[in-house]
Amino acid sequence: MCRPEKIVIIDGSEKQKKELEKEAFSTGELVRLNQERLPGCAYHRTAPNDVARTENLTFICLKKKQDAGPTNNWLAPRVAYKKASRIFSGSMKGRVMYVIPFSMGPTGSPFSKVGVELTDSIYVVLNMLIMTRVGKKVLEYLGHDKPFTKCLHSKADLDIKRRLILHFPEDNTIWSVGSGYGGNVLLGKKCLSLRIASFIAKREKWLAEHMLILGIEKPNGRIDYIAGAFPSACGKTNLAMLIPPETLKKKGYRIWTVGDDIAWMRVDSDGALWGINPESGFFGVLPGTNSKTNPNAMITLQKNAIYTNVVLTPEKTVWWEGGEGPPPAKGTDWLGRPWRPGMRDKDGNLIKGAHPNSRFTAPISQCPSASFRAEHHHGVPISAIILGGRRASLAPLVYESFNWQHGVYVGATMASERTAAQYGKQGEVRRDPMAMLPFCGYNIADYFKHWLNMGKRMAKPPKIFFVNWFRKDKSGKFIWPGFAENVRILNWIIERSKGNIGATRTPLGYIPRYEDIDMDGLDFSKEKWDELFFINTDEWKKELKEQKKFLDKFGKRLPKELVEEHRAFKKRLEKYK
Ligand code: GTP
Ligand code: SPV
Ligand code: MN
């Protein structure tokens, strides 16, 4: 169908990788960066209309429309295949088709899933080499009879009108055409590890989630693991790589990074929830990343990294807004235009040099906080689950749900302000259940049911918490300093999970007492703390109505447990003064 001129199988070798880089440097697909300052690094610009996931062009193609549910775009498989075939037809003429055998999760682990991606993009190949385990070992494991996800990608002509990201869960197949950007084309990531995997996970009774996994080490050396779901560009990478503030670091607190975007979790023979990160690299947001906000990320991306859609300097280094040090005197912006700091467009707005969703790709193994268990076939035991989002008002810094069922309600109704990670109006509040709205490969009401059932399968399910680092004061400033300081809250979450400390009961759930948080080294007053936890009952009553409106979309398919939870929440709010 694609009619490539040549087919090359990716074997995962360093030699082949070097050849592909050379080829991409010669055509301009990639720019070789300053090898003294950024060894092994390359630079890439996507097409101007191709800078974030295009959710409106992403489809779940199950046979029955109801099975995709009201929050997914749907096309009948037959129609979808036909529509895309027309675009794929001859799309690789004169190009090379690369065949990438890859494993999500350590190759051969009972947890892992294999995919094979066909693509006409060297950028995709080089990213996949970082993000997944690629090559001969995977082919050997696959043998002749094991199942794998069939992934087809072509840039075609990068025309947004001829762009489709199609998922066929019933066929274990993904077709992506007309894009060259991250989540649209690195098919092991959102497409396989979330949309297809969530469908498989329901059948096989496990969880595929848009979650980070981190370990928090206490002064006594014990490490507990937390999984956390925040919508895109809401702080997973930053939290996963956190370095505790000096005072806590001295006491012996430490964070270990298992993953920053995706978690696969299953109930083990001990009745506990265990998780792995199926990826082997980070595809992280750059703007705002510097050695103050995320020093571990800054070290991780110094070598063997791919930079996408940032400023290229004359010395062949890179820069982005909120990055390290002052901007270069001049450079080339993410659109490939000459750029100087302070430049304004015709409406007087500052022109950004880097796209707000510009990203780096780098191996997890280069991260100083990489967990020594990242390659462990068994994963890590999950002690707590946190859910979060961006809410400028309303949601407190943290609260603990009353039990698993209530936690699932909190997850099902959570909302966040839209970020640059997806097309659409920025800042608008949208429901994003479990941060999975764009990633659930089937009817999300059935996914809620699956979560409820998973709780019943565990002898001792992890406690579920909600966090909001983004509450603002009247002048529009974040109240909580966030970033490294968040470890103080993680610590409370672990203490609560172990049943070691008390808390204050509110209609939302349990909230921490000021005196239970280790504030050593942080000047944060009780007044500000109370502002962070103020529950505006009028606003929450409005929120309750919005939640109901959202849940009503699912009609009969909505699990009755969530209707119960809604009623109970309403009652608690009415009684609260
Ligand atoms: P995806 O890769 O899109 O799934 O996103 P992510 O959840 O990994 O987001 P990331 O960690 O890259 O954070 C994105 C933005 O949130 C950056 O601009 C950060 O500066 C900002 N951010 C992260 N943590 C905090 C925090 O604790 N407080 C505040 N105010 N901002 C934060
Ligand atoms: C996200 O948008 O949640 C990402 C980036 O992690 S992408 O892989 O492009 O979807
Ligand atoms: Mn993500």
Coordinates of C-alpha atoms and ligand atoms in Angstrom, one line a residue:
M1 CA 0.0 0.0 0.0
C2 CA 2.7 2.5 1.0
R3 CA 5.0 1.5 -1.9
P4 CA 8.4 2.3 -0.3
E5 CA 11.5 2.2 -2.4
K6 CA 13.4 0.2 0.2
I7 CA 12.8 -1.6 3.5
V8 CA 15.2 -1.5 6.4
I9 CA 14.8 -3.5 9.6
I10 CA 16.0 -1.7 12.7
D11 CA 18.3 -4.0 14.7
G12 CA 19.0 -1.7 17.7
S13 CA 22.7 -1.5 17.0
E14 CA 24.8 1.6 17.6
K15 CA 26.2 1.3 14.1
Q16 CA 22.9 1.5 12.4
K17 CA 21.8 4.3 14.6
K18 CA 24.9 6.3 13.6
E19 CA 24.1 5.7 9.9
L20 CA 20.5 6.9 10.3
E21 CA 21.7 10.0 12.1
K22 CA 24.1 10.7 9.3
E23 CA 21.4 10.3 6.7
A24 CA 19.0 12.6 8.7
F25 CA 21.7 15.3 9.1
S26 CA 22.4 15.2 5.4
T27 CA 18.8 15.8 4.4
G28 CA 18.1 18.4 7.2
E29 CA 15.5 16.2 8.9
L30 CA 17.8 16.6 11.9
V31 CA 20.5 19.1 12.8
R32 CA 23.6 17.9 14.5
L33 CA 24.1 19.9 17.7
N34 CA 27.4 21.1 19.2
Q35 CA 29.1 17.8 20.0
E36 CA 31.4 19.4 22.6
R37 CA 28.5 20.9 24.6
L38 CA 25.8 18.4 23.8
P39 CA 27.4 15.1 22.9
G40 CA 25.2 12.7 20.9
C41 CA 22.4 15.3 20.7
A42 CA 20.3 16.3 17.7
Y43 CA 17.7 19.0 16.9
H44 CA 14.4 18.7 15.0
R45 CA 11.6 21.0 13.9
T46 CA 8.2 19.6 13.1
A47 CA 5.8 21.2 10.6
P48 CA 4.2 24.4 12.0
N49 CA 0.7 22.7 12.1
D50 CA 2.1 19.6 13.8
V51 CA 3.2 20.5 17.3
A52 CA 0.9 18.7 19.7
R53 CA -1.3 15.7 19.7
T54 CA -4.4 16.3 17.5
E55 CA -7.2 14.8 19.6
N56 CA -9.9 15.8 17.1
L57 CA -8.1 13.6 14.5
T58 CA -7.7 10.6 16.9
F59 CA -10.2 7.8 16.6
I60 CA -11.1 4.6 18.4
C61 CA -12.4 2.3 15.7
L62 CA -14.3 -0.4 17.5
K63 CA -17.1 -2.2 15.7
K64 CA -19.8 -0.7 17.8
K65 CA -19.9 3.1 18.4
Q66 CA -21.2 2.6 22.0
D67 CA -18.1 0.7 22.9
A68 CA -16.0 3.7 22.1
G69 CA -18.2 5.8 24.3
P70 CA -19.2 9.5 24.2
T71 CA -15.8 10.9 25.0
N72 CA -13.9 9.3 22.1
N73 CA -14.1 10.1 18.4
W74 CA -15.3 7.0 16.6
L75 CA -15.1 5.6 13.1
A76 CA -16.3 2.2 11.9
P77 CA -13.2 0.1 11.3
R78 CA -14.1 -0.6 7.7
V79 CA -14.6 3.1 7.0
A80 CA -11.5 4.1 8.9
Y81 CA -9.2 1.6 7.0
K82 CA -10.6 2.8 3.7
K83 CA -10.2 6.5 4.5
A84 CA -6.6 6.1 5.7
S85 CA -5.7 3.6 2.9
R86 CA -6.3 6.4 0.4
I87 CA -3.8 8.6 2.2
F88 CA -1.3 5.8 2.8
S89 CA -1.5 4.8 -0.8
G90 CA 1.9 5.5 -2.4
S91 CA 2.8 7.7 0.6
M92 CA 6.3 6.1 0.9
K93 CA 7.2 6.4 -2.8
G94 CA 10.9 7.2 -3.1
R95 CA 11.3 6.8 0.7
V96 CA 12.6 4.1 3.0
M97 CA 10.3 2.1 5.2
Y98 CA 11.8 1.3 8.5
V99 CA 10.6 -1.7 10.5
I100 CA 10.9 -1.2 14.2
P101 CA 10.4 -4.2 16.4
F102 CA 9.9 -2.9 20.0
S103 CA 9.0 -4.0 23.4
M104 CA 7.1 -1.9 25.9
G105 CA 8.5 -3.1 29.3
P106 CA 11.7 -5.1 29.7
T107 CA 11.9 -7.6 26.7
G108 CA 10.5 -10.9 27.8
S109 CA 8.9 -9.8 31.0
P110 CA 5.4 -11.2 31.6
F111 CA 4.3 -7.6 32.0
S112 CA 5.6 -6.5 28.6
K113 CA 3.9 -6.1 25.2
V114 CA 5.6 -6.2 21.8
G115 CA 4.8 -3.9 18.8
V116 CA 6.2 -3.5 15.3
E117 CA 6.1 0.0 13.9
L118 CA 6.5 0.6 10.1
T119 CA 7.5 4.2 9.5
D120 CA 9.0 6.5 6.9
S121 CA 10.5 8.9 9.4
I122 CA 14.1 8.6 10.8
Y123 CA 13.0 11.0 13.5
V124 CA 10.5 8.4 14.6
V125 CA 13.1 5.6 14.5
L126 CA 15.6 7.6 16.6
N127 CA 13.0 8.5 19.2
M128 CA 11.7 5.0 19.4
L129 CA 15.3 3.8 20.0
I130 CA 15.3 6.0 23.2
M131 CA 11.7 5.5 24.3
T132 CA 11.4 1.7 23.9
R133 CA 13.5 -1.4 23.8
V134 CA 14.2 -2.0 20.1
G135 CA 15.9 -4.6 18.0
K136 CA 17.1 -8.1 17.6
K137 CA 16.3 -9.2 21.1
V138 CA 12.7 -8.3 20.5
L139 CA 12.5 -10.2 17.2
E140 CA 14.0 -13.3 18.9
Y141 CA 11.5 -13.1 21.7
L142 CA 8.7 -12.7 19.2
G143 CA 9.6 -15.8 17.3
H144 CA 6.9 -16.9 14.9
D145 CA 3.8 -17.1 16.9
K146 CA 3.6 -14.5 19.7
P147 CA 1.1 -11.7 19.3
F148 CA 2.2 -8.1 18.7
T149 CA 0.6 -4.7 18.0
K150 CA 0.7 -3.8 14.3
C151 CA 1.7 -0.2 14.0
L152 CA 1.8 1.7 10.7
H153 CA 3.0 5.2 10.4
S154 CA 3.6 7.5 7.4
K155 CA 4.3 11.2 7.4
A156 CA 2.7 11.3 4.0
D157 CA 2.6 15.0 3.1
L158 CA 2.1 16.3 6.7
D159 CA -1.2 17.8 5.7
I160 CA -3.5 18.4 8.7
K161 CA -6.5 17.7 6.4
R162 CA -5.0 14.4 5.6
R163 CA -4.0 13.4 9.1
L164 CA -5.6 10.5 11.0
I165 CA -4.5 8.7 14.2
L166 CA -6.6 5.5 14.2
H167 CA -6.8 2.7 16.7
F168 CA -8.3 -0.7 16.1
P169 CA -8.3 -2.4 19.5
E170 CA -10.2 -5.5 18.2
D171 CA -7.4 -6.0 15.6
N172 CA -4.5 -5.0 17.8
T173 CA -3.6 -2.4 15.2
I174 CA -2.7 1.3 15.0
W175 CA -2.6 3.4 11.8
S176 CA -1.2 6.9 12.0
V177 CA -0.8 9.1 8.9
G178 CA 0.0 12.8 8.1
S179 CA 1.8 13.7 11.3
G180 CA 5.4 13.8 12.5
Y181 CA 4.9 14.9 16.1
G182 CA 5.5 12.8 19.3
G183 CA 2.4 11.3 20.7
N184 CA 0.9 11.0 17.2
V185 CA 3.7 9.0 15.7
L186 CA 5.8 7.3 18.5
L187 CA 3.2 4.6 18.4
G188 CA 4.5 2.7 21.4
K189 CA 3.6 5.6 23.6
K190 CA 0.0 6.9 23.9
C191 CA -1.3 4.7 21.0
L192 CA 0.0 1.3 22.2
S193 CA 0.8 1.8 25.9
L194 CA -2.5 3.6 26.7
R195 CA -5.2 3.3 24.1
I196 CA -4.6 -0.3 22.9
A197 CA -3.2 -1.4 26.3
S198 CA -6.2 0.0 28.2
F199 CA -8.4 -2.2 26.0
I200 CA -6.2 -5.3 26.6
A201 CA -5.9 -4.4 30.3
K202 CA -9.6 -4.5 30.9
R203 CA -9.7 -8.0 29.3
E204 CA -6.6 -9.2 31.2
K205 CA -7.6 -7.5 34.5
W206 CA -4.8 -5.0 34.9
L207 CA -4.5 -1.2 34.6
A208 CA -2.8 0.9 31.8
E209 CA -2.6 4.5 33.1
H210 CA -1.3 8.0 32.2
M211 CA 0.7 7.9 35.4
L212 CA 4.2 8.6 36.7
I213 CA 5.8 6.2 39.2
L214 CA 8.2 7.4 41.9
G215 CA 9.8 6.0 45.0
I216 CA 10.1 8.1 48.1
E217 CA 13.0 7.1 50.3
K218 CA 12.8 7.9 54.0
P219 CA 15.7 8.6 56.3
N220 CA 15.5 5.0 57.5
G221 CA 16.1 3.7 54.0
R222 CA 12.7 2.4 53.3
I223 CA 11.3 3.2 49.8
D224 CA 7.6 3.5 49.2
Y225 CA 6.2 3.9 45.7
I226 CA 3.5 6.2 44.5
A227 CA 1.7 6.3 41.1
G228 CA 0.3 9.6 39.9
A229 CA -2.1 10.7 37.2
F230 CA -2.0 14.3 36.1
P231 CA -3.2 15.5 32.6
S232 CA -0.6 16.4 30.0
A233 CA 1.7 19.2 31.0
C234 CA 0.5 19.2 34.6
G235 CA 3.7 18.1 36.4
K236 CA 4.3 14.4 36.1
T237 CA 7.8 14.7 34.8
N238 CA 8.7 17.3 37.4
L239 CA 7.3 15.3 40.3
A240 CA 8.9 12.0 39.1
M241 CA 12.4 13.6 39.1
L242 CA 12.0 15.8 42.2
I243 CA 15.0 16.5 44.4
P244 CA 13.9 17.3 48.0
P245 CA 14.7 20.8 49.4
E246 CA 18.1 21.0 51.2
T247 CA 16.6 20.6 54.7
L248 CA 14.8 17.4 53.9
K249 CA 17.6 16.1 51.7
K250 CA 19.9 16.4 54.7
K251 CA 17.5 14.4 56.8
G252 CA 17.8 11.6 54.2
Y253 CA 14.7 12.0 52.0
R254 CA 15.2 11.0 48.4
I255 CA 13.1 10.5 45.3
W256 CA 13.6 7.6 42.8
T257 CA 12.2 7.9 39.3
V258 CA 10.6 4.8 37.8
G259 CA 8.5 6.6 35.1
D260 CA 7.1 10.0 34.2
D261 CA 4.2 9.3 31.9
I262 CA 2.8 5.8 31.8
A263 CA 2.2 3.0 34.3
W264 CA 1.1 -0.5 33.8
M265 CA -0.1 -2.0 37.1
R266 CA -1.4 -5.4 38.1
V267 CA -2.5 -7.3 41.2
D268 CA 0.2 -9.7 42.2
S269 CA 0.0 -12.9 44.2
D270 CA 0.4 -10.9 47.4
G271 CA -2.9 -9.1 46.7
A272 CA -1.1 -5.8 46.3
L273 CA -0.8 -3.5 43.2
W274 CA 2.5 -3.7 41.4
G275 CA 3.6 -1.4 38.6
I276 CA 6.1 -0.9 35.8
N277 CA 6.9 1.9 33.5
P278 CA 6.7 0.4 30.0
E279 CA 8.9 3.1 28.5
S280 CA 12.7 3.4 28.6
G281 CA 12.9 7.2 27.9
F282 CA 11.4 10.5 28.6
F283 CA 9.5 12.7 26.1
G284 CA 9.4 15.7 28.4
V285 CA 8.1 19.3 28.2
L286 CA 11.0 21.8 27.9
P287 CA 9.6 25.3 28.6
G288 CA 10.0 26.0 32.3
T289 CA 12.7 23.3 32.7
N290 CA 15.9 24.6 34.2
S291 CA 18.3 23.6 37.0
K292 CA 16.2 25.2 39.6
T293 CA 12.8 23.6 38.7
N294 CA 14.2 20.2 37.5
P295 CA 17.9 19.7 38.0
N296 CA 17.6 16.0 37.2
A297 CA 16.0 16.6 33.9
M298 CA 18.7 19.1 33.0
I299 CA 21.4 16.5 33.7
T300 CA 19.4 13.9 31.8
L301 CA 19.2 15.9 28.6
Q302 CA 22.9 17.0 28.3
K303 CA 23.8 14.0 26.1
N304 CA 22.2 11.6 23.6
A305 CA 19.0 13.7 23.5
I306 CA 16.7 14.9 20.8
Y307 CA 15.4 18.4 21.1
T308 CA 12.1 19.2 19.2
N309 CA 10.8 22.7 18.4
V310 CA 13.1 24.9 20.5
V311 CA 15.5 27.8 19.6
L312 CA 18.6 26.8 17.8
T313 CA 21.6 29.1 18.5
P314 CA 24.4 30.0 16.1
E315 CA 26.7 27.8 18.2
K316 CA 24.4 24.9 17.6
T317 CA 23.1 24.7 21.1
V318 CA 19.5 25.0 22.2
W319 CA 17.4 27.4 24.3
W320 CA 13.8 27.6 25.5
E321 CA 11.6 30.0 27.5
G322 CA 12.2 29.4 31.2
G323 CA 15.4 27.5 30.4
E324 CA 18.9 27.9 31.7
G325 CA 20.4 31.3 31.8
P326 CA 19.6 34.3 29.6
P327 CA 18.4 33.8 26.0
P328 CA 21.0 33.9 23.2
A329 CA 21.4 37.3 21.5
K330 CA 20.0 35.7 18.3
G331 CA 18.9 32.3 17.0
T332 CA 16.4 30.4 14.9
D333 CA 13.0 29.8 16.4
W334 CA 10.9 26.7 16.3
L335 CA 9.4 27.8 13.0
G336 CA 12.9 28.2 11.5
R337 CA 12.7 32.0 11.4
P338 CA 15.5 34.3 12.6
W339 CA 14.7 35.2 16.2
R340 CA 15.9 37.6 18.8
P341 CA 14.7 37.9 22.4
G342 CA 12.1 40.6 22.9
M343 CA 10.8 40.4 19.3
R344 CA 7.1 41.2 19.1
D345 CA 4.5 40.3 16.5
K346 CA 2.2 42.9 14.9
D347 CA -0.2 42.9 17.8
G348 CA 2.7 43.7 20.2
N349 CA 2.9 40.2 21.8
L350 CA 6.3 38.7 22.6
I351 CA 7.3 36.0 20.0
K352 CA 8.3 32.9 21.8
G353 CA 11.4 31.2 20.4
A354 CA 10.4 27.7 21.5
H355 CA 6.9 26.2 21.1
P356 CA 5.1 25.9 24.5
N357 CA 4.9 22.1 23.9
S358 CA 8.5 21.8 22.7
R359 CA 10.1 18.6 24.1
F360 CA 13.2 16.6 24.8
T361 CA 13.7 12.8 24.3
A362 CA 16.3 11.2 26.5
P363 CA 17.0 7.8 28.0
I364 CA 15.8 7.2 31.6
S365 CA 19.2 5.6 32.3
Q366 CA 20.8 9.0 32.1
C367 CA 18.6 10.4 34.9
P368 CA 20.5 10.7 38.2
S369 CA 17.4 9.7 40.1
A370 CA 16.6 6.7 37.9
S371 CA 15.3 3.9 40.1
F372 CA 17.4 0.8 40.4
R373 CA 14.2 -1.2 39.9
A374 CA 13.3 0.4 36.6
E375 CA 14.5 -2.7 34.7
H376 CA 13.0 -5.1 37.3
H377 CA 10.6 -7.5 35.6
H378 CA 8.4 -7.5 38.6
G379 CA 8.0 -3.7 38.9
V380 CA 7.4 -2.0 42.2
P381 CA 4.6 -2.2 44.9
I382 CA 2.3 0.8 44.7
S383 CA 1.5 2.2 48.2
A384 CA -0.6 5.2 47.1
I385 CA -2.2 6.6 44.0
I386 CA -2.4 10.4 43.5
L387 CA -4.6 12.2 41.0
G388 CA -4.2 15.8 40.1
G389 CA -4.8 18.7 37.8
R390 CA -4.6 22.4 37.3
R391 CA -7.4 24.2 39.2
A392 CA -6.7 27.9 39.8
S393 CA -9.4 27.9 42.5
L394 CA -11.7 25.3 44.1
A395 CA -9.5 22.2 44.7
P396 CA -7.3 22.2 47.8
L397 CA -3.6 21.3 47.8
V398 CA -4.3 17.7 48.7
Y399 CA -7.1 15.5 50.0
E400 CA -7.4 11.8 50.7
S401 CA -10.5 9.9 49.5
F402 CA -12.5 7.9 52.0
N403 CA -12.0 4.6 50.2
W404 CA -11.3 3.0 46.8
Q405 CA -14.8 3.6 45.5
H406 CA -14.8 7.2 46.5
G407 CA -11.3 7.6 45.0
V408 CA -12.6 6.2 41.7
Y409 CA -15.4 8.9 41.9
V410 CA -12.8 11.6 42.4
G411 CA -10.8 10.3 39.4
A412 CA -13.9 9.9 37.2
T413 CA -15.0 13.5 37.8
M414 CA -11.6 15.3 38.0
A415 CA -11.0 18.3 35.7
S416 CA -8.1 20.5 34.7
E417 CA -7.3 23.6 32.7
R418 CA -6.2 22.9 29.2
T419 CA -2.4 23.1 28.4
A420 CA -0.3 23.4 25.3
A421 CA 0.0 19.6 25.1
Q422 CA -3.2 19.5 23.0
Y423 CA -4.8 21.7 20.5
G424 CA -7.7 23.8 21.8
K425 CA -8.5 26.8 23.9
Q426 CA -5.7 27.0 26.6
G427 CA -6.9 27.4 30.2
E428 CA -10.4 26.1 29.7
V429 CA -11.5 23.7 32.4
R430 CA -12.3 20.3 31.0
R431 CA -13.2 17.0 32.7
D432 CA -10.3 14.6 32.3
P433 CA -11.1 11.4 34.2
M434 CA -7.9 9.9 35.6
A435 CA -6.0 12.1 33.1
M436 CA -7.1 9.4 30.6
L437 CA -9.7 11.4 28.6
P438 CA -7.6 11.4 25.4
F439 CA -6.1 7.9 26.0
C440 CA -8.9 5.5 27.0
G441 CA -9.3 2.9 24.2
Y442 CA -12.9 2.1 25.0
N443 CA -16.0 3.5 26.6
I444 CA -14.7 5.4 29.6
A445 CA -17.8 4.4 31.7
D446 CA -16.7 0.8 31.3
Y447 CA -13.2 1.9 32.4
F448 CA -14.7 3.3 35.6
K449 CA -16.4 -0.1 36.2
H450 CA -13.0 -1.8 35.6
W451 CA -11.4 0.5 38.2
L452 CA -14.1 -0.4 40.7
N453 CA -13.6 -4.1 40.0
M454 CA -9.8 -3.8 40.4
G455 CA -10.3 -2.4 43.9
K456 CA -12.2 -5.5 44.8
R457 CA -9.4 -7.7 43.5
M458 CA -6.9 -6.3 46.0
A459 CA -6.5 -7.4 49.6
K460 CA -5.4 -3.9 50.5
P461 CA -5.9 -1.4 47.7
P462 CA -3.7 1.7 47.7
K463 CA -5.3 4.8 49.1
I464 CA -6.3 7.4 46.5
F465 CA -5.4 11.1 46.9
F466 CA -6.1 14.2 44.9
V467 CA -3.5 17.0 44.6
N468 CA -3.6 20.5 43.1
W469 CA -0.2 22.3 43.0
F470 CA -1.8 25.1 41.0
R471 CA -4.2 27.0 43.3
K472 CA -3.8 30.8 42.8
D473 CA -4.4 33.7 45.1
K474 CA -6.3 36.9 44.3
S475 CA -3.4 38.4 42.5
G476 CA -3.1 35.3 40.3
K477 CA 0.1 33.9 41.9
F478 CA 0.5 30.3 42.8
I479 CA -0.1 30.0 46.5
W480 CA 2.0 26.8 47.0
P481 CA 5.7 27.0 45.9
G482 CA 5.4 23.5 44.3
F483 CA 8.2 21.6 42.6
A484 CA 10.7 20.4 45.2
E485 CA 8.5 21.4 48.1
N486 CA 5.9 18.9 46.9
V487 CA 7.9 16.2 48.6
R488 CA 6.5 17.4 51.9
I489 CA 3.0 16.4 50.7
L490 CA 4.2 13.1 49.3
N491 CA 5.6 12.3 52.7
W492 CA 2.2 13.0 54.3
I493 CA 0.5 10.8 51.7
I494 CA 2.8 7.9 52.6
E495 CA 2.3 8.5 56.4
R496 CA -1.5 8.4 55.8
S497 CA -1.2 5.3 53.6
K498 CA 0.5 3.5 56.5
G499 CA -2.1 4.8 59.0
N500 CA 0.6 6.5 61.0
I501 CA -1.1 9.9 61.4
G502 CA -4.5 11.5 61.8
A503 CA -6.2 14.1 59.5
T504 CA -9.1 16.4 59.3
R505 CA -12.3 15.2 57.8
T506 CA -14.1 17.4 55.2
P507 CA -16.8 16.8 52.7
L508 CA -14.1 16.2 50.0
G509 CA -12.1 13.8 52.0
Y510 CA -9.3 14.0 54.6
I511 CA -7.0 16.9 54.6
P512 CA -3.7 17.3 56.5
R513 CA -3.3 19.3 59.7
Y514 CA -0.7 22.0 59.3
E515 CA 1.4 20.6 62.2
D516 CA 1.6 17.2 60.4
I517 CA 3.6 18.6 57.5
D518 CA 7.3 18.8 57.8
M519 CA 7.8 22.6 57.0
D520 CA 11.5 22.6 58.0
G521 CA 13.3 25.2 55.8
L522 CA 10.1 26.5 54.2
D523 CA 8.5 29.8 55.3
F524 CA 4.9 29.0 54.7
S525 CA 2.4 30.5 57.2
K526 CA -0.7 28.9 58.7
E527 CA -2.8 31.7 57.0
K528 CA -1.6 30.7 53.6
W529 CA -2.0 27.1 54.4
D530 CA -5.7 27.7 55.3
E531 CA -6.1 29.6 52.0
L532 CA -4.9 26.5 50.2
F533 CA -7.5 24.4 52.0
F534 CA -10.4 26.8 52.0
I535 CA -13.5 24.9 50.8
N536 CA -15.9 27.3 49.0
T537 CA -19.2 25.4 49.4
D538 CA -21.1 27.5 46.9
E539 CA -18.4 26.9 44.3
W540 CA -18.3 23.2 45.1
K541 CA -22.1 23.0 44.7
K542 CA -21.6 24.4 41.2
E543 CA -18.8 21.9 40.6
L544 CA -21.1 19.1 41.8
K545 CA -23.6 20.0 39.1
E546 CA -20.9 20.0 36.5
Q547 CA -19.8 16.6 37.6
K548 CA -23.3 15.3 37.4
K549 CA -23.7 16.7 33.9
F550 CA -20.5 14.9 32.8
L551 CA -21.6 11.6 34.4
D552 CA -25.0 11.8 32.8
K553 CA -23.4 11.6 29.4
F554 CA -22.8 7.9 30.0
G555 CA -26.5 7.0 30.6
K556 CA -27.1 3.4 31.7
R557 CA -23.4 2.5 31.2
L558 CA -22.4 4.6 34.2
P559 CA -21.6 2.3 37.2
K560 CA -24.3 2.8 39.9
E561 CA -21.5 3.1 42.5
L562 CA -20.6 6.5 41.0
V563 CA -24.2 7.7 41.3
E564 CA -24.1 6.6 44.9
E565 CA -20.9 8.5 45.5
H566 CA -22.4 11.6 43.9
R567 CA -25.4 11.5 46.2
A568 CA -23.2 11.0 49.2
F569 CA -20.9 13.9 48.3
K570 CA -23.9 16.1 47.8
K571 CA -25.2 15.2 51.3
R572 CA -21.8 15.9 52.9
L573 CA -21.6 19.3 51.2
E574 CA -25.1 20.3 52.3
K575 CA -24.3 19.4 56.0
Y576 CA -21.0 21.3 55.9
K577 CA -20.6 24.7 57.4
Ligands
GTP1 P1 3.1 15.3 29.7 O1 4.5 14.9 29.3 O2 2.4 16.2 28.7 O3 2.2 14.1 30.0 O4 3.2 16.3 31.0 P2 3.7 16.2 32.5 O5 2.5 15.9 33.4 O6 4.9 15.3 32.6 O7 4.1 17.7 32.8 P3 5.5 18.4 33.2 O8 6.1 17.7 34.4 O9 6.4 18.5 32.1 O10 5.0 19.8 33.7 C1 4.5 20.8 32.8 C2 4.5 22.2 33.4 O11 4.0 22.2 34.7 C3 5.8 22.9 33.3 O12 5.6 24.1 32.8 C4 6.2 23.0 34.8 O13 6.9 24.1 35.0 C5 4.8 23.0 35.5 N1 4.9 22.5 36.9 C6 5.3 21.2 37.2 N2 5.3 21.0 38.6 C7 4.8 22.2 39.1 C8 4.5 22.6 40.4 O14 4.6 21.9 41.4 N3 4.0 23.9 40.6 C9 3.8 24.7 39.5 N4 3.3 25.9 39.7 N5 4.1 24.4 38.2 C10 4.6 23.1 38.0
SPV2 C1 1.2 14.1 26.6 O1 0.7 15.0 25.8 O2 0.5 13.7 27.5 C2 2.5 13.7 26.4 C3 3.2 14.0 25.1 O3 3.1 12.9 27.2 S1 2.8 13.0 23.8 O4 3.6 11.8 23.8 O5 3.1 13.8 22.6 O6 1.4 12.7 23.8
MN3 MN 1.6 12.4 28.8

